Amino acid sequence: MSVRISEYATRSREAIRDRPEVRTAVTGATVAFDEKRRRAYGEVDADSWRRWAEGVKNHLLTHLDDYLAEAEAQLEANGADVHWARDADEARQIVLALAARHSARSVVKGKSMLTEEVELNPALERAGIEVYETDLGEYILQLLDEPPSHIVGPAIHKTLEQVQHLFADRLETDPGGDPDELARAARDVLRDAFINADMGITGGNFLVAETGTVALIENEGNIRLTTSLPRVHVALVGIEKLLPRMSDLAGFLQLTARAATGQPIGCFVSLVQGPASAPGDDGPEEVHVVLVDNGRTDVLLHEHAWEALRCVRCGACLNTCPVYRQTGGHAYGWVYSGPIGSVLDPGLLGLHEAMPLPFASSLCGACFDACPVRIPIPELLLSWREEAQQKGLTPWKERAALAGLATAATRPPLYRAAARIGTRLGATRAARKLPMLSDWSNDRDLPRPSPHTFRQLWRQGIK
Amino acid sequence: MKVALFVTCLADHYFAEAAADAVRLLRHLGCEVTFPDAQTCCGQPAYNAGMSREAVRMADHTMEVFADCEAVVLPSGSCATMVKKFYPRLMEEADRAVQAAALADRTFELAEFIMRRLGVTRLGDGLAGRRVALHQGCHALRELRLETEPAVLLEGAGAEVVPWEAAEECCGFGGLFSVKMTDVSAALADRKLDSLPRVDWVVSGDGGCILQLDGRGRARGDGVEFVHLATALWRGVDGWAGEAMAERDSGGRHGRSNGQAGRRLE
Ligand code: SF4
């Protein structure tokens, strides 16, 4: 997925003005998910769970080298092959080489944001390999040639009518078909794809270092098939997805499901231990785990941003985010959108590439309350903002105005005079020409100052 | 108790009467209110923009102005949060964490002060029959965790606080956010206004939120009336029966009603 973050202002405006159905669909779905998440948190001692999960991930991230070595050893002991990908290109080359070795003509895929991040599908297609996304939402988007707009619900920005129309057109379903009918039509296509696939590609929600187990959460059963039916299973896993022990996994499976969808646990949890142990046993003949860095080590070394690596990609912060709800994910311009995207993208891509995402937030703090691993997203946004100011990545007029405010605010008489002039000016038509207020006043009526300032009232005596 | 009012920039210029109502309310509850004249801006605009050096300068100034005050009260959840929560964080790097923490402990948002410091939950019944929607500023809600205080005080004064689907959602102000990301910010306000139930007033303890929602509401021609929490609470006292007043007065803690009943809203 190409990076279009710098177009955030225009693309968010277009989403709001020209595609109102996106806002309706996204708001409706995220409000419902957020409700379920709240209820599911309320059923348990969510605060303690979240603190525990934060602690486990912090421990992992501060001992990541050891746990990666342990995971590699365990995976190999289980008969899986481990590959290391420093960046997106290496990740693609590894998968392409595996596909070539097995003369793969067709692959099925489980939903994976990491494969979006490393742009795997286009690379496979260029190599002449047929790719089937088997998650229903991902399948819809593949037909439309659109990237996912949400970590958990990739097609959350689509309305039922749009999908009915698409399927009627492409799969010859009834134009008024209900969701079950539509799912059935997709299943018919995908069943053949599963049977004919030479290779199954997935991500990984967790990788337990102690046992070398890749854990995958889903609700549709397509990941179970992707990991078990084809002869070869390849899992791409970000290096931050590790968990130290098997006993940690139980907690994380439950907490992640509660955060993501409000479920006590996902409908399907697949634990991939390695290939089938004997010919004729269930499972693939080969299991490959590709451990992907692609900027994560840089994030880990960053003074503040490392906390974003605790992320379990549950999407709870997107669901609760009032900004995300207005535009959906595409406006953010890259794979990871919403609150987590705004703090992770600058780390993975470099701050310059990710501007203005740290500023695409009102800092309302709802994301922190929702996050199962307590990533202090508002604080991280602020530290990215600070870095952006120091590097001169923001408009100089803005910096000058704020520096001026600080100078005035430390000299009370100057401040009082400036504030009075500013307020009165802000209420006149001239304000529509002032650099910052002109945008404000396009969508809003100008603020009305009080007839007397409080200082004046105080001096007159308040009765 | 001696209380210093930190009026905040927006209240000084846009909600002056509401700030005056805060003074009336505090006096009514038996406080002696002072107004340190050298106060300016708490520094939040710079802090939110990531200009921490500038924010530190403003925080230093504010900490000096309010250094000797017994209690500092702000008619703004957002600016109160700046002093209570963000100064300690900000000043840690400037080596003045101790002073910042000391000021933080003595600083309160208005409703927070009334309930948590003074322990008062019943102001009067001046809001009897009023249907109000409560918009909590995000900082008041999620940083100060004033999840119940403003509603308890409003309901205690007789108001009906009407459920609102988007009650806890951000209005889209966010200071700099509303000028930098103006379209998205306006869309947030629309979500609030579109889901607003029928009410007499929308009450909020944050002037910034009111400027945003009222500005957008007027541009849309919604005709919604916004009232600052300080004014709503003072109106809650207004209808206080003389008898009850006298009872409280006998405790010697509270001043007599100052005859402002029926005073017109700004
Ligand atoms: S940042 Fe937290 S809430 Fe958001 S996707 Fe990651 S784990 Fe979930």
XYZ file of C-alpha atoms and ligand atoms in Angstrom:
737
model
C 0.000 0.000 0.000
C 1.606 3.217 -1.107
C 2.060 5.988 1.428
C -0.325 8.912 0.958
C -0.251 10.319 4.458
C 0.716 13.830 3.406
C -2.667 14.136 1.670
C -4.534 13.695 4.959
C -6.158 17.139 4.949
C -7.570 16.805 1.431
C -8.470 13.143 1.705
C -10.261 13.585 5.021
C -12.184 16.545 3.595
C -13.163 14.520 0.532
C -14.287 11.593 2.658
C -16.510 13.852 4.752
C -17.938 15.939 1.930
C -18.090 13.632 -1.065
C -18.666 10.199 0.440
C -21.121 10.671 3.291
C -21.940 6.949 3.205
C -18.426 6.216 4.509
C -19.070 8.273 7.597
C -22.471 6.682 8.158
C -21.115 3.155 7.771
C -17.999 3.722 9.868
C -19.736 5.594 12.672
C -22.510 3.004 12.888
C -20.130 0.053 13.026
C -17.554 1.585 15.355
C -20.136 2.852 17.825
C -21.540 -0.680 18.010
C -18.076 -2.263 18.430
C -17.157 0.281 21.077
C -20.351 -0.486 22.991
C -19.545 -4.194 22.933
C -16.001 -3.538 24.055
C -17.220 -1.466 26.994
C -19.663 -4.150 28.029
C -17.004 -6.859 27.710
C -14.518 -4.822 29.768
C -17.233 -4.285 32.364
C -17.683 -8.039 32.818
C -14.138 -8.510 34.068
C -11.635 -6.522 36.091
C -10.442 -4.886 32.903
C -8.115 -2.438 34.634
C -6.100 -5.226 36.226
C -6.099 -7.247 33.028
C -4.823 -4.271 31.076
C -2.101 -3.508 33.599
C -1.010 -7.128 33.529
C -0.921 -7.160 29.722
C 1.042 -3.918 29.673
C 3.566 -5.464 32.048
C 3.966 -8.643 30.019
C 4.556 -6.698 26.802
C 6.973 -4.310 28.503
C 8.934 -7.252 29.796
C 8.935 -8.783 26.338
C 10.066 -5.603 24.620
C 12.896 -5.043 27.076
C 14.138 -8.613 26.536
C 13.177 -8.943 22.910
C 16.517 -10.294 21.695
C 16.397 -13.196 24.131
C 12.813 -14.069 23.346
C 13.380 -13.904 19.603
C 16.244 -16.369 19.967
C 14.075 -18.625 22.111
C 11.193 -18.434 19.635
C 13.496 -19.327 16.754
C 14.923 -22.325 18.597
C 11.473 -23.585 19.593
C 9.998 -23.121 16.138
C 12.867 -25.079 14.635
C 12.518 -27.780 17.246
C 8.870 -28.033 16.194
C 9.963 -28.538 12.602
C 9.084 -25.064 11.329
C 11.497 -22.990 9.259
C 12.343 -19.501 10.517
C 13.214 -16.621 8.216
C 14.318 -13.126 9.175
C 13.211 -10.122 7.146
C 14.896 -6.823 7.871
C 12.527 -4.854 5.681
C 9.546 -5.133 3.349
C 11.649 -6.109 0.373
C 13.311 -8.983 2.197
C 9.924 -10.176 3.424
C 8.582 -10.225 -0.130
C 11.671 -11.987 -1.479
C 11.431 -14.693 1.161
C 7.804 -15.428 0.336
C 8.428 -15.268 -3.417
C 11.339 -17.687 -3.106
C 9.186 -20.117 -1.125
C 6.431 -19.823 -3.703
C 8.923 -20.495 -6.491
C 10.390 -23.502 -4.678
C 6.948 -25.059 -4.452
C 5.915 -23.904 -7.920
C 2.948 -22.215 -6.322
C 0.337 -21.014 -8.816
C -2.348 -20.076 -6.350
C -2.307 -18.936 -2.701
C -4.999 -18.347 -0.132
C -4.533 -15.685 2.503
C -5.843 -14.994 5.957
C -6.295 -11.386 6.964
C -2.948 -9.824 7.786
C -2.061 -6.157 8.130
C 1.628 -7.029 7.993
C 1.253 -8.444 4.484
C -0.406 -5.134 3.549
C 2.493 -3.286 5.153
C 5.093 -5.166 3.104
C 2.900 -5.036 -0.034
C 2.961 -8.759 -0.519
C -0.084 -9.227 -2.771
C 1.132 -7.060 -5.647
C 4.500 -8.842 -5.537
C 2.834 -12.265 -5.719
C 0.581 -11.155 -8.532
C 3.509 -9.771 -10.480
C 5.068 -13.212 -10.185
C 1.991 -14.650 -11.870
C 0.510 -16.153 -8.718
C -3.203 -16.012 -8.074
C -4.003 -14.559 -4.646
C -7.275 -15.138 -2.817
C -8.092 -13.124 0.266
C -10.329 -15.444 2.260
C -11.573 -13.149 5.029
C -14.987 -11.965 3.827
C -14.186 -8.288 4.304
C -10.802 -8.663 2.638
C -12.393 -10.608 -0.213
C -14.861 -7.770 -0.818
C -12.004 -5.287 -0.918
C -9.970 -7.478 -3.227
C -12.851 -7.471 -5.707
C -12.928 -3.684 -5.438
C -9.141 -3.305 -5.497
C -9.226 -1.264 -2.280
C -6.958 -1.506 0.749
C -8.435 -2.316 4.176
C -9.615 0.688 6.171
C -9.651 -0.900 9.628
C -7.341 -3.355 11.380
C -10.099 -5.759 12.352
C -12.992 -4.893 10.043
C -11.228 -4.198 6.752
C -14.435 -3.327 4.839
C -16.064 -1.434 7.698
C -16.459 1.589 5.411
C -18.757 -0.295 3.052
C -22.516 -0.342 3.351
C -24.611 -3.464 2.856
C -26.066 -1.957 -0.326
C -22.601 -1.495 -1.787
C -21.741 -5.130 -1.139
C -25.089 -6.315 -2.510
C -24.420 -4.356 -5.649
C -20.869 -5.653 -5.975
C -21.829 -9.292 -5.465
C -24.812 -9.047 -7.799
C -22.431 -7.746 -10.402
C -19.521 -10.146 -9.843
C -21.016 -13.266 -8.280
C -24.530 -13.007 -9.698
C -26.272 -12.954 -6.358
C -29.735 -11.534 -5.837
C -29.398 -7.713 -5.620
C -31.407 -7.766 -2.393
C -29.505 -10.716 -0.904
C -29.119 -10.726 2.876
C -25.670 -10.965 4.499
C -25.967 -14.758 4.845
C -26.641 -15.179 1.145
C -23.732 -12.929 0.265
C -21.407 -14.863 2.568
C -22.563 -18.115 0.972
C -21.737 -16.819 -2.494
C -18.250 -15.822 -1.366
C -17.790 -19.185 0.321
C -18.565 -21.011 -2.933
C -15.751 -19.194 -4.688
C -13.348 -19.498 -1.789
C -13.950 -23.201 -1.215
C -12.444 -23.957 -4.609
C -9.603 -21.580 -3.871
C -8.814 -23.428 -0.622
C -8.825 -26.803 -2.343
C -6.598 -25.666 -5.178
C -4.176 -23.502 -3.197
C -0.506 -24.460 -3.161
C 0.244 -22.244 -0.232
C -1.535 -20.544 2.667
C -0.297 -17.183 3.928
C -1.324 -15.633 7.244
C -0.139 -13.152 9.783
C 0.081 -14.049 13.456
C -1.619 -12.451 16.432
C 0.920 -13.871 18.852
C 4.039 -15.990 18.770
C 4.785 -17.754 22.031
C 8.542 -17.883 22.503
C 8.482 -20.662 25.086
C 6.770 -23.152 22.772
C 7.234 -21.722 19.294
C 3.472 -21.428 18.807
C 1.865 -19.035 16.341
C -1.611 -18.064 17.583
C -4.309 -16.758 15.257
C -7.699 -15.339 16.254
C -10.654 -15.173 13.870
C -14.405 -15.603 13.563
C -14.903 -17.024 10.092
C -12.848 -20.214 10.023
C -10.962 -19.144 6.932
C -7.683 -18.835 8.800
C -8.086 -22.347 10.179
C -8.405 -23.579 6.586
C -5.556 -21.394 5.329
C -3.215 -22.820 7.934
C -4.235 -26.442 7.536
C -5.363 -27.216 3.992
C -2.532 -26.140 1.653
C 0.733 -28.092 1.690
C 2.708 -25.066 2.789
C 1.824 -22.498 5.446
C 3.728 -19.218 5.658
C 3.089 -16.920 8.624
C 4.443 -13.383 8.591
C 4.876 -12.142 12.132
C 6.122 -8.764 13.335
C 8.918 -9.163 15.850
C 6.866 -7.314 18.482
C 4.132 -9.970 18.376
C 5.958 -12.337 20.678
C 4.732 -13.427 24.082
C 7.164 -14.925 26.579
C 5.205 -17.909 27.865
C 2.292 -20.149 26.940
C 0.585 -19.098 30.159
C 0.546 -15.496 28.889
C -1.356 -16.531 25.807
C -4.600 -17.398 27.596
C -4.862 -13.882 29.003
C -3.959 -12.178 25.753
C -6.431 -14.223 23.695
C -9.270 -13.203 25.982
C -8.262 -9.588 26.447
C -7.705 -9.043 22.736
C -11.089 -10.516 21.828
C -12.854 -8.406 24.437
C -11.106 -5.281 23.177
C -11.649 -6.005 19.501
C -15.212 -7.271 19.297
C -16.462 -7.618 22.851
C -16.293 -11.411 22.611
C -14.945 -13.461 25.515
C -12.693 -15.157 22.965
C -12.550 -15.426 19.159
C -14.774 -18.090 17.536
C -11.651 -19.808 16.215
C -8.243 -19.784 17.811
C -5.623 -21.660 15.797
C -2.376 -22.645 17.476
C 0.199 -23.500 14.861
C 2.933 -25.677 16.345
C 4.686 -26.760 13.160
C 4.116 -29.084 10.220
C 2.287 -32.420 10.340
C 4.534 -34.797 12.231
C 3.980 -37.774 9.934
C 2.735 -38.126 6.351
C -1.023 -38.446 6.411
C -1.392 -36.466 9.649
C -3.412 -33.275 9.646
C -1.653 -30.045 8.853
C 0.699 -28.726 6.198
C 3.903 -30.422 5.157
C 5.891 -27.282 5.757
C 5.462 -24.340 8.086
C 7.512 -21.194 7.584
C 7.560 -18.278 10.003
C 8.893 -15.003 8.635
C 9.903 -12.644 11.433
C 9.631 -9.116 10.104
C 11.389 -6.044 11.458
C 10.634 -3.359 8.839
C 11.288 -0.398 11.117
C 10.255 -1.989 14.407
C 13.771 -1.942 15.847
C 13.908 1.795 15.179
C 10.623 2.243 17.025
C 11.948 0.158 19.908
C 14.949 2.457 20.207
C 12.838 5.610 20.148
C 12.629 7.364 23.509
C 8.818 7.487 23.566
C 7.377 5.632 20.591
C 8.508 2.178 21.733
C 5.343 1.897 23.801
C 3.361 1.615 20.568
C 5.003 -1.780 20.017
C 2.796 -3.240 22.737
C -0.066 -2.990 20.236
C -2.017 -6.200 19.655
C -3.923 -4.715 16.678
C -7.341 -5.083 18.255
C -8.756 -1.937 16.675
C -10.384 -0.744 19.909
C -8.713 2.649 19.618
C -10.106 3.074 16.105
C -13.589 2.107 17.228
C -13.676 4.636 20.020
C -11.946 7.444 18.121
C -14.249 10.345 17.168
C -11.816 11.459 14.468
C -11.560 8.028 12.855
C -15.349 7.751 12.897
C -15.772 10.795 10.663
C -13.432 9.745 7.870
C -12.746 6.029 8.109
C -9.248 4.676 7.641
C -8.376 5.523 4.039
C -7.939 9.234 4.777
C -4.934 8.381 6.952
C -3.079 7.290 3.859
C -1.355 4.095 4.998
C -1.954 0.603 6.402
C -2.312 1.608 10.037
C -4.944 4.257 10.565
C -6.709 5.856 13.501
C -4.989 6.543 16.823
C -2.496 3.683 16.643
C -1.616 4.624 13.062
C -0.946 8.192 14.093
C 1.661 7.096 16.639
C 3.043 4.006 14.895
C 3.363 5.301 11.333
C 5.838 8.062 12.288
C 7.966 5.390 13.941
C 7.816 2.880 11.103
C 8.087 5.329 8.219
C 9.935 8.256 9.783
C 8.208 11.348 11.122
C 8.639 13.346 7.960
C 6.776 10.703 5.942
C 3.990 10.551 8.501
C 3.149 14.236 8.773
C 0.563 15.494 9.647
C -0.783 12.422 11.468
C 0.425 13.401 14.964
C -1.766 16.479 14.566
C -4.824 14.587 13.322
C -6.213 14.257 16.827
C -8.087 16.401 19.303
C -6.223 14.550 22.091
C -9.534 13.500 23.610
C -7.950 10.477 25.272
C -10.694 7.947 24.481
C -8.117 5.670 22.803
C -6.079 5.225 25.952
C -9.124 4.140 27.929
C -9.950 1.540 25.281
C -6.467 0.164 24.678
C -5.988 -3.310 26.187
C -2.241 -2.755 26.596
C -2.541 0.829 27.857
C -0.554 2.552 25.143
C -0.572 6.232 26.162
C -1.534 7.359 22.673
C -2.243 11.021 23.551
C 1.171 11.315 25.210
C 2.864 9.703 22.220
C 1.050 12.084 19.868
C 2.372 14.983 21.933
C 5.930 13.732 21.808
C 5.701 13.328 18.026
C 4.326 16.861 17.848
C 7.249 18.083 19.883
C 9.672 16.337 17.568
C 7.891 17.824 14.562
C 8.223 21.325 16.012
C 11.906 20.815 16.768
C 12.572 19.549 13.268
C 10.672 22.462 11.743
C 8.062 20.210 10.119
C 5.175 22.524 11.060
C 4.232 25.893 9.504
C 6.543 28.627 10.791
C 3.583 30.978 11.306
C 2.113 28.579 13.792
C 5.373 28.307 15.691
C 5.803 32.070 15.676
C 2.258 32.612 16.967
C 2.769 30.209 19.865
C 6.177 31.639 20.716
C 4.511 35.066 20.727
C 1.816 33.780 23.055
C 4.459 32.521 25.480
C 6.273 35.835 25.426
C 3.076 37.767 26.057
C 1.864 35.360 28.733
C 4.933 35.952 30.851
C 4.335 39.738 30.723
C 0.845 40.294 32.140
C 0.172 43.856 30.861
C 1.270 42.911 27.351
C -0.822 39.752 27.533
C -3.930 41.647 28.642
C -3.656 44.152 25.813
C -2.917 41.524 23.179
C -5.727 39.249 24.329
C -8.255 42.069 24.212
C -7.230 43.162 20.747
C -7.116 39.580 19.517
C -10.552 38.740 20.870
C -12.220 41.825 19.414
C -10.491 41.369 16.087
C -11.498 37.718 16.058
C -15.144 38.732 16.199
C -15.015 41.072 13.217
C -15.256 40.222 9.561
C -11.524 40.864 9.338
C -11.052 37.559 11.174
C -12.106 35.763 8.050
C -8.839 36.953 6.544
C -6.613 35.930 9.448
C -4.562 32.845 8.592
C -5.924 30.429 11.189
C -9.348 31.867 11.876
C -10.343 31.971 8.217
C -10.539 28.163 8.092
C -12.377 28.005 11.380
C -14.988 30.474 10.182
C -15.711 28.575 6.969
C -17.596 25.942 8.916
C -18.580 27.882 12.010
C -19.974 31.232 13.011
C -17.409 33.460 14.665
C -17.271 33.363 18.446
C -19.020 36.208 20.252
C -16.930 37.929 22.926
C -18.575 38.963 26.184
C -19.561 42.657 26.320
C -17.133 43.101 29.240
C -14.157 40.960 30.078
C -14.122 39.196 33.408
C -11.322 41.501 34.516
C -13.573 44.481 33.918
C -16.423 42.839 35.829
C -14.062 42.018 38.679
C -12.798 45.585 38.849
C -16.361 46.918 38.903
C -17.132 44.474 41.691
C -19.127 41.291 41.279
C -22.403 41.223 43.159
C -11.714 29.030 52.636
C -9.689 31.416 50.507
C -9.972 30.585 46.832
C -8.022 32.120 43.982
C -9.926 32.224 40.713
C -7.878 31.305 37.642
C -10.300 32.650 35.091
C -8.595 31.241 31.924
C -8.261 33.100 28.605
C -11.517 31.957 27.068
C -13.648 32.603 30.125
C -12.109 36.044 30.583
C -13.104 37.108 27.102
C -15.980 34.906 25.977
C -17.627 33.695 29.185
C -17.070 36.650 31.503
C -20.531 36.421 33.063
C -20.084 32.702 33.639
C -16.782 33.389 35.392
C -18.587 36.009 37.489
C -21.198 33.357 38.296
C -18.393 31.093 39.468
C -17.329 33.855 41.856
C -20.928 34.272 43.095
C -21.269 30.540 43.567
C -17.996 30.224 45.487
C -18.897 33.158 47.713
C -22.317 31.665 48.277
C -20.625 28.483 49.446
C -18.642 30.464 51.970
C -15.382 31.007 50.140
C -13.442 34.205 50.006
C -12.530 34.687 46.353
C -9.396 36.451 45.176
C -8.245 37.208 41.674
C -4.456 37.364 41.264
C -4.084 40.038 38.656
C -0.852 38.812 37.056
C -2.445 35.578 35.788
C -2.302 34.967 32.046
C -2.536 31.806 29.920
C -1.921 28.358 31.430
C 0.144 27.392 28.389
C -2.019 24.622 27.046
C -2.055 25.911 23.432
C 1.729 25.612 23.297
C 1.769 22.301 25.179
C -0.754 20.715 22.803
C 1.182 21.944 19.821
C 4.310 20.203 21.080
C 6.089 23.461 21.959
C 7.096 22.437 25.433
C 9.760 25.082 25.937
C 7.117 27.789 25.494
C 4.692 25.822 27.652
C 7.291 25.614 30.430
C 7.695 29.396 30.370
C 3.956 29.878 30.775
C 3.731 27.200 33.446
C 6.549 28.880 35.360
C 4.693 32.159 35.267
C 1.423 30.567 36.419
C 3.129 28.621 39.189
C 4.615 31.840 40.479
C 1.319 33.737 40.332
C -0.574 31.083 42.308
C 2.298 29.972 44.554
C 0.808 31.130 47.850
C -2.858 30.377 47.232
C -4.722 27.969 49.471
C -6.868 26.707 46.611
C -7.045 27.548 42.906
C -10.330 27.081 41.057
C -10.815 27.212 37.291
C -14.110 27.379 35.411
C -12.576 25.036 32.812
C -11.848 21.319 32.946
C -9.257 21.641 30.248
C -7.131 24.366 31.825
C -7.543 22.719 35.242
C -6.137 19.547 33.691
C -3.207 21.490 32.290
C -2.280 22.619 35.808
C -3.209 19.420 37.630
C -2.008 16.748 35.238
C 0.254 18.238 32.594
C 2.331 20.690 34.669
C 3.793 17.884 36.783
C 4.710 15.980 33.618
C 6.042 19.058 31.876
C 7.996 20.388 34.845
C 9.652 17.083 35.580
C 12.113 17.830 32.822
C 12.480 21.408 34.023
C 13.356 20.171 37.550
C 10.388 21.828 39.188
C 8.253 18.741 39.629
C 7.834 19.323 43.365
C 6.411 22.814 42.941
C 4.214 21.605 40.098
C 2.855 18.741 42.190
C 2.149 21.091 45.085
C 0.130 23.405 42.863
C -1.615 20.451 41.243
C -2.861 19.273 44.630
C -4.423 22.650 45.367
C -6.004 23.164 41.939
C -9.576 22.239 41.035
C -12.099 22.517 38.272
C -15.223 24.255 39.589
C -17.564 21.242 39.967
C -14.662 19.179 41.244
C -13.957 21.791 43.902
C -17.578 22.007 44.999
C -18.038 18.273 45.366
C -14.637 16.852 46.178
C -13.172 19.688 48.242
C -16.203 21.361 49.795
C -18.263 18.183 49.898
C -21.382 19.991 48.700
C -23.804 18.075 46.448
C -26.999 20.087 46.834
C -26.925 23.668 45.621
C -30.611 24.471 45.520
C -33.503 23.665 43.242
C -33.215 26.523 40.825
C -33.018 24.169 37.857
C -36.289 22.386 38.575
C -38.035 21.530 35.335
C -34.985 22.202 33.136
C -34.061 19.596 30.588
C -30.345 19.791 29.965
C -27.792 17.836 27.974
C -24.326 17.719 29.497
C -21.254 17.898 27.305
C -18.201 17.056 29.331
C -14.907 18.319 28.034
C -12.582 15.395 27.339
C -10.038 16.502 29.913
C -12.675 16.877 32.632
C -13.981 13.432 31.783
C -10.884 11.375 31.074
C -8.078 13.185 32.882
C -9.842 14.589 35.943
C -12.321 11.690 35.848
C -15.242 13.948 36.690
C -17.527 11.218 35.451
C -20.408 12.059 37.766
C -19.751 15.382 39.521
C -21.280 17.900 37.091
C -24.360 15.746 36.511
C -24.830 15.168 40.230
C -24.715 18.906 40.886
C -27.102 19.713 38.033
C -29.538 16.994 39.043
C -29.179 18.001 42.656
C -30.402 21.436 41.620
C -33.476 19.937 40.002
C -32.385 19.620 36.383
C -33.135 16.578 34.297
C -29.886 15.514 32.629
C -31.102 13.887 29.427
C -29.235 10.863 28.006
C -27.287 11.710 24.877
C -25.770 9.037 22.644
C -22.665 11.097 21.931
C -22.434 12.617 25.424
C -18.908 11.374 26.034
C -17.599 12.026 22.542
C -15.220 14.842 21.800
C -16.760 18.013 20.328
C -13.793 18.390 17.983
C -12.360 21.575 19.468
C -8.966 20.422 20.679
C -7.527 23.950 20.365
C -5.095 23.842 17.490
C -6.901 20.817 16.039
C -9.970 22.896 15.185
C -7.920 25.316 13.096
C -5.497 22.810 11.587
C -8.013 20.065 10.758
C -11.034 22.248 10.363
C -13.190 19.891 8.259
C -12.719 16.885 10.512
C -13.198 19.071 13.566
C -16.502 20.394 12.192
C -17.605 16.828 11.420
C -17.053 15.914 15.067
C -19.256 18.816 16.109
C -21.904 17.647 13.637
C -21.945 14.201 15.171
C -22.626 15.802 18.569
C -25.286 18.148 17.256
C -26.987 15.527 15.069
C -27.434 13.198 18.015
C -28.521 15.897 20.467
C -31.876 15.203 22.149
C -34.438 17.945 22.652
C -33.305 20.034 25.600
C -33.546 23.539 27.019
C -29.815 23.923 27.417
C -26.604 22.197 26.530
C -24.322 22.650 29.520
C -20.552 22.354 29.445
C -17.800 23.204 31.886
C -15.429 24.114 29.077
C -15.619 27.330 27.111
C -13.613 25.882 24.235
C -16.205 23.163 23.669
C -18.996 25.727 23.757
C -17.256 27.980 21.228
C -16.883 24.987 18.930
C -20.392 23.544 19.309
C -22.143 26.909 19.411
C -20.150 28.222 16.441
C -21.054 25.167 14.418
C -24.631 25.114 15.689
C -25.188 28.734 14.699
C -23.658 28.165 11.277
C -26.148 25.314 10.801
C -29.000 27.367 12.205
C -29.696 24.838 14.956
C -30.919 27.315 17.567
C -29.464 25.373 20.487
C -28.759 27.298 23.676
C -25.384 26.663 25.306
C -24.811 27.496 28.938
C -21.537 27.369 30.825
C -21.573 25.008 33.807
C -20.695 27.881 36.182
C -23.801 29.766 35.123
C -25.994 26.668 35.259
C -24.811 25.846 38.779
C -25.286 29.394 39.978
C -28.783 29.309 38.521
C -29.235 26.134 40.505
C -28.745 28.131 43.684
C -31.113 30.877 42.629
C -34.315 29.171 43.556
C -33.041 28.193 46.961
C -35.820 28.559 49.553
C -35.075 31.115 52.251
C -35.579 28.577 54.975
C -33.046 26.125 53.712
C -30.626 28.994 53.248
C -31.016 30.083 56.821
C -30.332 26.547 57.955
C -27.087 26.449 56.046
C -26.187 29.912 57.248
C -26.482 28.814 60.828
C -23.581 26.495 60.139
C -21.630 29.668 59.589
C -19.911 28.318 56.499
C -22.033 29.765 53.769
C -22.811 33.286 52.725
C -26.384 34.467 52.281
C -27.994 34.388 48.873
C -27.081 37.655 47.276
C -30.467 38.515 45.869
C -29.610 37.634 42.296
C -32.665 35.438 41.804
C -34.138 35.865 38.397
C -31.018 37.563 37.059
C -30.980 37.229 33.321
C -28.563 34.963 31.596
C -25.866 36.565 29.588
S -3.157 0.746 20.134
Fe -4.199 -0.460 21.692
S -6.374 -0.202 21.166
Fe -5.239 0.430 19.360
S -5.107 -1.391 18.079
Fe -3.259 -1.359 19.343
S -3.753 -2.584 21.133
Fe -5.693 -2.087 20.151
